[in-house]
Tab-separated table of C-alpha atoms in Angstrom:
chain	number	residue	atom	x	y	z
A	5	UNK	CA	14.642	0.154	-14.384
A	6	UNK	CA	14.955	-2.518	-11.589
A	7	UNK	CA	11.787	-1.858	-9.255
A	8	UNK	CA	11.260	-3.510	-6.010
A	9	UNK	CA	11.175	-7.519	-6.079
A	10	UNK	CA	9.897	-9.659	-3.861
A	11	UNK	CA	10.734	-13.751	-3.550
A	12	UNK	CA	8.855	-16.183	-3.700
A	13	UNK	CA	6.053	-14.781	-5.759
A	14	UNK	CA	4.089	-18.154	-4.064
A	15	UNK	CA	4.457	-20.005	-1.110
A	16	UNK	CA	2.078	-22.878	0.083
A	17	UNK	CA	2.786	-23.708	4.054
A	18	UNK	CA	1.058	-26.351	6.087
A	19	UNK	CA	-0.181	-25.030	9.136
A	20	UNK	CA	3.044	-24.694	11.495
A	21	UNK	CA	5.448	-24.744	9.372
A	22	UNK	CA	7.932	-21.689	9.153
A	23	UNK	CA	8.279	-19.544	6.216
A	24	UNK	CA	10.442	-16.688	5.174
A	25	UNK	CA	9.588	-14.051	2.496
A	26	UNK	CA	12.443	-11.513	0.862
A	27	UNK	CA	12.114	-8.197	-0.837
A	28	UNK	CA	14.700	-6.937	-2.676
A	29	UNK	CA	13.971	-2.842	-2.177
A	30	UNK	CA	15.495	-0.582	-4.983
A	31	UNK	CA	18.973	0.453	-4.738
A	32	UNK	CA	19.601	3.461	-2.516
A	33	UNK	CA	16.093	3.580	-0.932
A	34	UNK	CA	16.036	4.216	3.068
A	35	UNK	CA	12.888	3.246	3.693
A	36	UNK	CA	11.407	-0.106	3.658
A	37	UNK	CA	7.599	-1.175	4.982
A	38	UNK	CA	5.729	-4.663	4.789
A	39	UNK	CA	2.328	-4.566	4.388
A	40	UNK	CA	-0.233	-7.267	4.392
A	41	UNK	CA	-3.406	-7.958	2.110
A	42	UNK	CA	-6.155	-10.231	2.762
A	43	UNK	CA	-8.306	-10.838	-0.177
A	44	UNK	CA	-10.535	-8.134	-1.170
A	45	UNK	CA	-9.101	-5.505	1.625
A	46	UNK	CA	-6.655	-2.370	1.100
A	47	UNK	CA	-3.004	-3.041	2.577
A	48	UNK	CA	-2.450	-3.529	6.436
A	49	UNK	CA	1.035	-1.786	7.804
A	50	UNK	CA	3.090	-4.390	9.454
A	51	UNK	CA	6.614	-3.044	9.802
A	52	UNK	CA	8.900	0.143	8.839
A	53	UNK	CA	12.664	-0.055	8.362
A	54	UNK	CA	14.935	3.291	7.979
A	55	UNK	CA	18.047	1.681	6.749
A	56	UNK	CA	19.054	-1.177	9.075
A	57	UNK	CA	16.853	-0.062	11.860
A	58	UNK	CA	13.346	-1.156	12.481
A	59	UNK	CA	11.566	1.939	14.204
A	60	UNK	CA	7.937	0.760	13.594
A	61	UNK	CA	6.730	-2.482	13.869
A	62	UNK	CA	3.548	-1.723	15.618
A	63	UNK	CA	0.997	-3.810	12.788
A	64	UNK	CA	2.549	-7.127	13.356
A	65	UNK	CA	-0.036	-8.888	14.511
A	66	UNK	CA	1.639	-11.487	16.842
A	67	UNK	CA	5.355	-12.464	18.108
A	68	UNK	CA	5.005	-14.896	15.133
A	69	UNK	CA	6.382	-12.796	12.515
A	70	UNK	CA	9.710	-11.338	12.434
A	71	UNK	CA	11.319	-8.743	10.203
A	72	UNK	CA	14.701	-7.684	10.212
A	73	UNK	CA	17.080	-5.336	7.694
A	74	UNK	CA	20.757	-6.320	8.359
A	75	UNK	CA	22.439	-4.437	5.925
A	76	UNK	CA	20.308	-1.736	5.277
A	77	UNK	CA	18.921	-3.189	1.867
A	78	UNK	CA	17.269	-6.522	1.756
A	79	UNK	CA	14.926	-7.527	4.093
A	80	UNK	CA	13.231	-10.833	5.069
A	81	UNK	CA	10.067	-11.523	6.783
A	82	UNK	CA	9.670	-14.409	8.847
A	83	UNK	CA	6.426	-15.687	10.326
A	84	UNK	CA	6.831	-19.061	12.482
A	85	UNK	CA	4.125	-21.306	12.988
A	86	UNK	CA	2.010	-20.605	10.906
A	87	UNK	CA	-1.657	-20.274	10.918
A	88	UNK	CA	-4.394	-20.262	8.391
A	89	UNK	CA	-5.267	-16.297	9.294
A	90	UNK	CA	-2.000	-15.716	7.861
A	91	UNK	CA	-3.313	-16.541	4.476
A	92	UNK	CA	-2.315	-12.833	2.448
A	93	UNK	CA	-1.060	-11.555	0.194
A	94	UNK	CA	2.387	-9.155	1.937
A	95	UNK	CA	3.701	-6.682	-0.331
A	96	UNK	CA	6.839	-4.788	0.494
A	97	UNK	CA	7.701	-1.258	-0.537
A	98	UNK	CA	10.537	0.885	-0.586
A	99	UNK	CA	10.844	4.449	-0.355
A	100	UNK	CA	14.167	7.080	-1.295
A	101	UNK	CA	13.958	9.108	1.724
A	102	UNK	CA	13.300	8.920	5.446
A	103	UNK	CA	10.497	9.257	6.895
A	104	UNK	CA	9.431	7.934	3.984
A	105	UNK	CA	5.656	7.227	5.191
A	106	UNK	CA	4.444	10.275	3.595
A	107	UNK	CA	6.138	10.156	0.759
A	108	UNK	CA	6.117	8.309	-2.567
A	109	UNK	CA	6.066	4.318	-1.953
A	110	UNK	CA	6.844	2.103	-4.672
A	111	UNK	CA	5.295	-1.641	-3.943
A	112	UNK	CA	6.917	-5.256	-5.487
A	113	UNK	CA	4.256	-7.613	-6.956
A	114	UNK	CA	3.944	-9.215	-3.445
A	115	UNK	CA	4.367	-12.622	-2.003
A	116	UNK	CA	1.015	-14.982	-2.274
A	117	UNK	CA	1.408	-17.156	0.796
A	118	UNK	CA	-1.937	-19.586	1.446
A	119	UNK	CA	-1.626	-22.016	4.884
A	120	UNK	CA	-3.048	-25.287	4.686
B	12	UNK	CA	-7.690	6.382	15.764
B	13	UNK	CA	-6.743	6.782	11.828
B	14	UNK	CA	-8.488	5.288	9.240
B	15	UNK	CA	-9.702	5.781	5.760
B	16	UNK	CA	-12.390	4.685	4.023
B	17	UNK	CA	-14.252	5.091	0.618
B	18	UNK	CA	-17.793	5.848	-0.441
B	19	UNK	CA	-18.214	3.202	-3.203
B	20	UNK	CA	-17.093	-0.303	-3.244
B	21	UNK	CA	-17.320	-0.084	-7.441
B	22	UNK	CA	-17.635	2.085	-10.009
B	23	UNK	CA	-18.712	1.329	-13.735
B	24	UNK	CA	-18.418	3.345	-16.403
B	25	UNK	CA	-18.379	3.496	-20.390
B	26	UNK	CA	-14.841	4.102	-21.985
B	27	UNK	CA	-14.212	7.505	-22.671
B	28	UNK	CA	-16.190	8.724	-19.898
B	29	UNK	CA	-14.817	10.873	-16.797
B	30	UNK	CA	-14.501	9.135	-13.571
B	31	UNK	CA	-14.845	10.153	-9.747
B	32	UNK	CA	-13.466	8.027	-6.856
B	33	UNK	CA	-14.733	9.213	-3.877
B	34	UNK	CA	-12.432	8.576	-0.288
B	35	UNK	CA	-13.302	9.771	3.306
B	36	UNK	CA	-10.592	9.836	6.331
B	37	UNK	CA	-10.949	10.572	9.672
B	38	UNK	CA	-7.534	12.037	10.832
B	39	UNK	CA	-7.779	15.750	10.167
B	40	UNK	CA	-4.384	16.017	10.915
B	41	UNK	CA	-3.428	13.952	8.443
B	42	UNK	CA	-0.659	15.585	5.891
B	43	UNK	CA	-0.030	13.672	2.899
B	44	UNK	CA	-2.091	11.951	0.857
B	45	UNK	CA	-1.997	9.663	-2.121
B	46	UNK	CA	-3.730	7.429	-4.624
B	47	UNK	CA	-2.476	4.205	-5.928
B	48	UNK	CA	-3.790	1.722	-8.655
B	49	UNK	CA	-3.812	-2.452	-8.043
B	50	UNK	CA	-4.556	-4.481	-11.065
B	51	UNK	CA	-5.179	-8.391	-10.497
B	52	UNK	CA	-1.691	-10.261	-8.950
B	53	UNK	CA	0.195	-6.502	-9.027
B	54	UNK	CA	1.431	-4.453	-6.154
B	55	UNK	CA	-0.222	-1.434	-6.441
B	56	UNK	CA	1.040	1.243	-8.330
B	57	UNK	CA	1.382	4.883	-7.223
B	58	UNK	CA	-0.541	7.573	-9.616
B	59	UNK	CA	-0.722	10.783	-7.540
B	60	UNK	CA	-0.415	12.042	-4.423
B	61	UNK	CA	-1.208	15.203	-2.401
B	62	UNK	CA	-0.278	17.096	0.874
B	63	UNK	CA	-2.606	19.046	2.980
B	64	UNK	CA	-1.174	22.052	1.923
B	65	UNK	CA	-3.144	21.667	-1.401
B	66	UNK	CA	-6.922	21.351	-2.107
B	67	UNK	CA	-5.754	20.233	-5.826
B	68	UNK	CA	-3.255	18.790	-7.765
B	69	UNK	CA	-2.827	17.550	-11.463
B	70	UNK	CA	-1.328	14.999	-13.683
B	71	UNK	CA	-1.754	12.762	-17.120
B	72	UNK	CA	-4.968	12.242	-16.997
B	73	UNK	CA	-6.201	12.306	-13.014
B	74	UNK	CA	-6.584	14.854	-10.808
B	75	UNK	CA	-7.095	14.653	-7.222
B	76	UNK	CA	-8.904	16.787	-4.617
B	77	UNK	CA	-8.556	17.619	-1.053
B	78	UNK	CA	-11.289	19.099	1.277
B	79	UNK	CA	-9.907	18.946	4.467
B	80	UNK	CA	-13.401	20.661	5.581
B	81	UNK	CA	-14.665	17.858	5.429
B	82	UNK	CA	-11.683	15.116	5.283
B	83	UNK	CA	-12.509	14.115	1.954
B	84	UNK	CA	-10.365	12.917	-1.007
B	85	UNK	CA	-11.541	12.238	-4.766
B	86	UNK	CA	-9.666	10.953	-7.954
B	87	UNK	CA	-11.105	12.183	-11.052
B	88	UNK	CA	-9.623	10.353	-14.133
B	89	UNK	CA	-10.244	11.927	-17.119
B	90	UNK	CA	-11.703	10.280	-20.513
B	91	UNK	CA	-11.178	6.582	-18.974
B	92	UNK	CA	-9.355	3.887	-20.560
B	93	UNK	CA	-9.957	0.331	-20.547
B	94	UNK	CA	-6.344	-0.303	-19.278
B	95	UNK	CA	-7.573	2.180	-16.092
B	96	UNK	CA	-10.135	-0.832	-14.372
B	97	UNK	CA	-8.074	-1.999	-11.252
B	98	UNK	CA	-8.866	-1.211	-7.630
B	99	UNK	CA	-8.284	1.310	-6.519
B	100	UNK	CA	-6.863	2.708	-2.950
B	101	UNK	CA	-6.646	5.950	-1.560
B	102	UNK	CA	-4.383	6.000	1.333
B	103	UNK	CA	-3.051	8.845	4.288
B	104	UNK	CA	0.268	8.636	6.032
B	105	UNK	CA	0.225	8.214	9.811
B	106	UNK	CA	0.983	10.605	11.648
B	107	UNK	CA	4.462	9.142	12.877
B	108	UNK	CA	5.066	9.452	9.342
B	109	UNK	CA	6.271	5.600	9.374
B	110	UNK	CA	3.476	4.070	7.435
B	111	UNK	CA	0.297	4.198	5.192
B	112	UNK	CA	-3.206	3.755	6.078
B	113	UNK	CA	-5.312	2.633	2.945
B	114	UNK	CA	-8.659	2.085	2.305
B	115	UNK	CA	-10.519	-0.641	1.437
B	116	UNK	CA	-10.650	0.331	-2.068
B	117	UNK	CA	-13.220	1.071	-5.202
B	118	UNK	CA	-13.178	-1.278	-7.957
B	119	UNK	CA	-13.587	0.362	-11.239
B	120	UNK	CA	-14.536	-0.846	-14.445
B	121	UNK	CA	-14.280	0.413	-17.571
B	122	UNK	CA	-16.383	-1.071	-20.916
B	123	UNK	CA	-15.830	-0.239	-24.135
């Protein structure tokens, strides 16, 4: 079956340019999170979505990056500017339920991006 | 604050043999627990998880433990495969219940 997806698998910036990264969640799940992954390190929370509404977006690190959910289902991140720290790998994940933190998270192959 | 951390940064062992992955946290109000497998360029992948309403739980192949005595987690994997070596990260829910907290992860490898 169709898991999450996540677009552009690779992205190459220069430093300052803007970039925007989409995850496709699987159909029907409420909850969406972006996480962030330098190399060698476990996954960093950066934002939560329960349907349309963002109600935790305490891990991004700066007013640089920008989430949003419109429509309940996709959801783009958006870092402007960018910087060479924001060199990661960010995975999204979707989950069927809400509050769906502690519960079963299923993660897309994640977006490479590397900032030259 | 909440964290979670793991005891070994990797983990060899001879195919066929029964593995241990050892994880610490720090929140002992933490409720829900789980395990999840990254292979190279993957997202990870989930492979248990646990509440704190447990001390044990089982599936194909793994089985994890909780001793909330002393906040610690394992993953045992029985009679590992070579298609098991991958990181892997043990991870606790905040307690807003909005996101997880992982570890930093064991890397374990598996020759036949």
């Amino acid at each position: 079956g169709a898991g999450v997806s996540q677009s552009p698998r690779y992205k190459v910036a220069k430093r300052g340019q803007d970039v925007a990264l989409r995850c496709d969640p699987i159909s029907g799940h409420v909850s969406l999170f972006w996480y962030q992954q330098a190399l060698g390190q476990g996954p960093e929370f950066l934002t939560y979505f329960q349907n349309e509404a963002q109600l935790d977006k305490s891990g991004l690190p700066s007013d640089r990056f920008f989430a949003e959910r419109p429509e309940g289902s996709v959801s783009t991140l958006k870092i402007q500017r960018t910087q060479q720290e924001d060199s990661a790998v960010y995975l999204c994940a979707s989950s069927l339920v809400f509050r769906g933190g502690d519960n079963e998270q299923f993660f897309g192959p994640g977006t490479r991006l590397t900032v030259l | 604050g909440e964290s979670v951390g793991l005891h070994l940064p990797t983990l060899s062992v001879q195919e066929g043999d029964n593995s241990i992955i050892n994880c610490a946290y720090s929140n002992s109000a933490s409720d829900y627990f789980i395990w999840y497998k990254q292979e190279s360029g993957k997202g990870p992948q989930f492979i248990i998880d646990i509440r704190s309403n447990m001390d044990k739980r089982q599936g194909q192949r793994v089985t994890v433990l909780l001793n909330k005595t002393v906040k610690h987690l394992s993953l045992q994997i029985a009679a590992t495969q070579p298609g098991d070596s991958a990181v892997y990260f043990c991870a606790e829910a905040n307690q807003a219940g909005t996101a997880l907290i992982f570890g930093k992860g064991t890397t374990l490898s598996v020759s036949s």
